[in-house]
PDB file of C-alpha atoms in Angstrom:
ATOM      1  CA  MET A 429       0.000   0.011   0.017  1.00 49.00           C
ATOM      2  CA  LYS A 430       2.833   2.436   0.685  1.00 62.00           C
ATOM      3  CA  LYS A 431       4.100   2.129  -2.917  1.00 62.00           C
ATOM      4  CA  PHE A 432       0.659   3.008  -4.306  1.00 63.00           C
ATOM      5  CA  GLY A 433       0.526   6.073  -2.018  1.00 71.00           C
ATOM      6  CA  ARG A 434       3.944   7.320  -3.266  1.00 73.00           C
ATOM      7  CA  ILE A 435       2.860   6.912  -6.891  1.00 74.00           C
ATOM      8  CA  THR A 436      -0.397   8.759  -6.302  1.00 81.00           C
ATOM      9  CA  ARG A 437       1.383  11.560  -4.442  1.00 82.00           C
ATOM     10  CA  SER A 438       4.017  11.843  -7.233  1.00 81.00           C
ATOM     11  CA  PHE A 439       1.289  11.963  -9.890  1.00 84.00           C
ATOM     12  CA  VAL A 440      -0.677  14.625  -8.043  1.00 85.00           C
ATOM     13  CA  LEU A 441       2.528  16.645  -7.521  1.00 84.00           C
ATOM     14  CA  ALA A 442       3.362  16.416 -11.235  1.00 84.00           C
ATOM     15  CA  VAL A 443      -0.138  17.517 -12.281  1.00 85.00           C
ATOM     16  CA  ALA A 444      -0.030  20.435  -9.837  1.00 84.00           C
ATOM     17  CA  ALA A 445       3.384  21.565 -11.179  1.00 84.00           C
ATOM     18  CA  PHE A 446       2.144  21.323 -14.743  1.00 81.00           C
ATOM     19  CA  ALA A 447      -0.964  23.382 -13.878  1.00 80.00           C
ATOM     20  CA  LEU A 448       1.175  25.982 -12.068  1.00 78.00           C
ATOM     21  CA  CYS A 449       3.432  26.387 -15.130  1.00 74.00           C
ATOM     22  CA  GLY A 450       0.400  26.819 -17.386  1.00 73.00           C
ATOM     23  CA  LEU A 451      -1.090  29.409 -15.010  1.00 69.00           C
ATOM     24  CA  ALA A 452       2.215  31.320 -14.748  1.00 70.00           C
ATOM     25  CA  ALA A 453       2.480  31.487 -18.560  1.00 64.00           C
ATOM     26  CA  THR A 454      -1.071  32.755 -18.835  1.00 60.00           C
ATOM     27  CA  VAL A 455      -0.614  35.404 -16.194  1.00 59.00           C
ATOM     28  CA  ALA A 456       2.659  36.544 -17.805  1.00 58.00           C
ATOM     29  CA  SER A 457       0.904  36.801 -21.218  1.00 61.00           C
ATOM     30  CA  ALA A 458       3.624  34.640 -22.651  1.00 53.00           C
ATOM     31  CA  THR A 459       3.667  33.949 -26.367  1.00 56.00           C
ATOM     32  CA  PRO A 460       4.800  30.785 -28.122  1.00 55.00           C
ATOM     33  CA  SER A 461       8.348  30.587 -29.316  1.00 56.00           C
ATOM     34  CA  THR A 462       9.134  32.037 -32.752  1.00 57.00           C
ATOM     35  CA  GLN A 463       8.804  29.904 -35.845  1.00 57.00           C
ATOM     36  CA  ILE A 464      12.078  30.626 -37.528  1.00 57.00           C
ATOM     37  CA  TRP A 465      12.336  31.669 -41.158  1.00 58.00           C
ATOM     38  CA  ILE A 466       9.343  29.769 -42.507  1.00 62.00           C
ATOM     39  CA  PRO A 467       5.969  31.005 -43.684  1.00 63.00           C
ATOM     40  CA  SER A 468       3.562  30.645 -40.779  1.00 66.00           C
ATOM     41  CA  THR A 469      -0.191  31.017 -40.461  1.00 69.00           C
ATOM     42  CA  ASP A 470      -0.300  32.983 -37.220  1.00 77.00           C
ATOM     43  CA  VAL A 471      -0.962  36.707 -37.450  1.00 81.00           C
ATOM     44  CA  GLN A 472      -0.873  39.291 -34.677  1.00 84.00           C
ATOM     45  CA  ALA A 473      -4.349  40.483 -33.706  1.00 85.00           C
ATOM     46  CA  PHE A 474      -5.417  44.077 -34.310  1.00 89.00           C
ATOM     47  CA  LYS A 475      -3.633  46.632 -32.044  1.00 87.00           C
ATOM     48  CA  THR A 476      -1.369  43.861 -30.717  1.00 88.00           C
ATOM     49  CA  GLY A 477       2.343  44.175 -30.842  1.00 89.00           C
ATOM     50  CA  HIS A 478       5.014  41.525 -30.543  1.00 87.00           C
ATOM     51  CA  PHE A 479       8.688  42.072 -29.754  1.00 88.00           C
ATOM     52  CA  GLY A 480      10.950  39.276 -30.790  1.00 86.00           C
ATOM     53  CA  PHE A 481      14.537  38.673 -29.713  1.00 86.00           C
ATOM     54  CA  ASP A 482      16.323  35.633 -31.093  1.00 83.00           C
ATOM     55  CA  THR A 483      19.960  34.573 -31.129  1.00 84.00           C
ATOM     56  CA  TYR A 484      21.217  31.946 -33.478  1.00 81.00           C
ATOM     57  CA  VAL A 485      24.578  30.320 -32.806  1.00 82.00           C
ATOM     58  CA  ARG A 486      26.638  29.320 -35.827  1.00 78.00           C
ATOM     59  CA  THR A 487      27.796  25.735 -35.816  1.00 79.00           C
ATOM     60  CA  LYS A 488      30.427  25.881 -38.536  1.00 77.00           C
ATOM     61  CA  PRO A 489      32.755  28.551 -39.946  1.00 74.00           C
ATOM     62  CA  GLU A 490      31.499  31.064 -42.478  1.00 69.00           C
ATOM     63  CA  PRO A 491      33.236  30.979 -45.869  1.00 68.00           C
ATOM     64  CA  GLY A 492      36.070  33.470 -46.021  1.00 65.00           C
ATOM     65  CA  THR A 493      36.654  33.662 -42.230  1.00 63.00           C
ATOM     66  CA  SER A 494      39.844  31.501 -42.234  1.00 69.00           C
ATOM     67  CA  GLY A 495      38.250  28.665 -40.236  1.00 68.00           C
ATOM     68  CA  GLN A 496      36.939  30.630 -37.306  1.00 69.00           C
ATOM     69  CA  ASN A 497      33.338  30.544 -36.166  1.00 71.00           C
ATOM     70  CA  ALA A 498      31.621  33.840 -36.627  1.00 73.00           C
ATOM     71  CA  PRO A 499      29.710  35.600 -33.820  1.00 78.00           C
ATOM     72  CA  PRO A 500      26.032  34.580 -33.260  1.00 81.00           C
ATOM     73  CA  VAL A 501      23.308  36.102 -35.437  1.00 81.00           C
ATOM     74  CA  VAL A 502      21.007  38.431 -33.411  1.00 85.00           C
ATOM     75  CA  ASP A 503      17.467  39.105 -34.634  1.00 86.00           C
ATOM     76  CA  LEU A 504      15.445  41.897 -33.000  1.00 90.00           C
ATOM     77  CA  GLY A 505      11.954  42.423 -34.429  1.00 90.00           C
ATOM     78  CA  LEU A 506       8.785  44.377 -33.822  1.00 92.00           C
ATOM     79  CA  THR A 507       5.471  43.298 -35.387  1.00 91.00           C
ATOM     80  CA  ALA A 508       1.950  44.769 -35.014  1.00 92.00           C
ATOM     81  CA  GLY A 509      -1.510  43.742 -36.149  1.00 91.00           C
ATOM     82  CA  VAL A 510      -3.104  46.335 -38.431  1.00 93.00           C
ATOM     83  CA  LEU A 511      -6.510  45.093 -39.640  1.00 91.00           C
ATOM     84  CA  PRO A 512      -9.590  45.145 -37.325  1.00 91.00           C
ATOM     85  CA  PHE A 513     -11.528  42.413 -39.188  1.00 89.00           C
ATOM     86  CA  GLN A 514     -12.252  38.957 -37.774  1.00 86.00           C
ATOM     87  CA  LYS A 515     -11.842  36.961 -40.974  1.00 87.00           C
ATOM     88  CA  ILE A 516      -8.998  38.939 -42.657  1.00 89.00           C
ATOM     89  CA  GLN A 517      -6.040  39.930 -40.534  1.00 90.00           C
ATOM     90  CA  ALA A 518      -2.727  41.511 -41.412  1.00 90.00           C
ATOM     91  CA  GLU A 519       0.493  42.423 -39.626  1.00 91.00           C
ATOM     92  CA  VAL A 520       3.498  44.611 -40.485  1.00 93.00           C
ATOM     93  CA  GLY A 521       6.833  44.883 -38.858  1.00 92.00           C
ATOM     94  CA  PHE A 522      10.571  45.056 -39.156  1.00 91.00           C
ATOM     95  CA  ASP A 523      13.553  43.018 -38.086  1.00 89.00           C
ATOM     96  CA  LEU A 524      17.067  44.104 -37.347  1.00 88.00           C
ATOM     97  CA  ILE A 525      19.298  41.160 -38.134  1.00 84.00           C
ATOM     98  CA  TYR A 526      22.924  41.544 -37.174  1.00 81.00           C
ATOM     99  CA  GLY A 527      25.468  38.830 -37.804  1.00 76.00           C
ATOM    100  CA  GLY A 528      28.493  40.402 -36.114  1.00 71.00           C
ATOM    101  CA  PHE A 529      30.507  41.093 -39.249  1.00 69.00           C
ATOM    102  CA  ASN A 530      29.993  41.835 -42.914  1.00 63.00           C
ATOM    103  CA  THR A 531      30.193  38.656 -44.978  1.00 60.00           C
ATOM    104  CA  SER A 532      31.340  38.424 -48.545  1.00 61.00           C
ATOM    105  CA  ALA A 533      27.652  38.432 -49.521  1.00 62.00           C
ATOM    106  CA  GLY A 534      27.165  41.744 -47.739  1.00 64.00           C
ATOM    107  CA  LEU A 535      24.673  40.410 -45.165  1.00 64.00           C
ATOM    108  CA  ASP A 536      25.327  43.085 -42.546  1.00 71.00           C
ATOM    109  CA  LYS A 537      25.506  45.946 -45.035  1.00 77.00           C
ATOM    110  CA  TYR A 538      21.701  46.379 -44.859  1.00 78.00           C
ATOM    111  CA  PRO A 539      20.576  44.911 -41.508  1.00 83.00           C
ATOM    112  CA  ILE A 540      16.919  46.161 -41.479  1.00 87.00           C
ATOM    113  CA  TYR A 541      14.283  43.933 -43.074  1.00 87.00           C
ATOM    114  CA  LEU A 542      10.616  44.940 -43.506  1.00 90.00           C
ATOM    115  CA  ASN A 543       7.911  42.338 -43.410  1.00 88.00           C
ATOM    116  CA  ALA A 544       4.126  42.049 -43.832  1.00 88.00           C
ATOM    117  CA  LYS A 545       1.606  39.230 -43.794  1.00 87.00           C
ATOM    118  CA  VAL A 546      -2.097  39.045 -44.682  1.00 87.00           C
TER     119      VAL A 546
END
């Protein structure tokens, strides 16, 4: 009987911890993590803004850097919903993507990217 009591207590504790994490995320108005660099179907609601901060660590050397790993890529973005309709929504925003150095392709020459989605 003692083993069954420990299992029940552990299960109840795990469910309570899971519920507490869900409640904390709701209270904090947390948003899901960013879907990186793919077309996605989620759109910010009207008059809702979203600030994104992502860091991407490079796992192999960039061409032309004599075998050294480059600094991480930092992506700061601000997006806002702009259409008040229920069925058709749109968002606009910009990203500042900084790679730490200017590559041979000129990636850091123009670091601001505009974006929109309907």
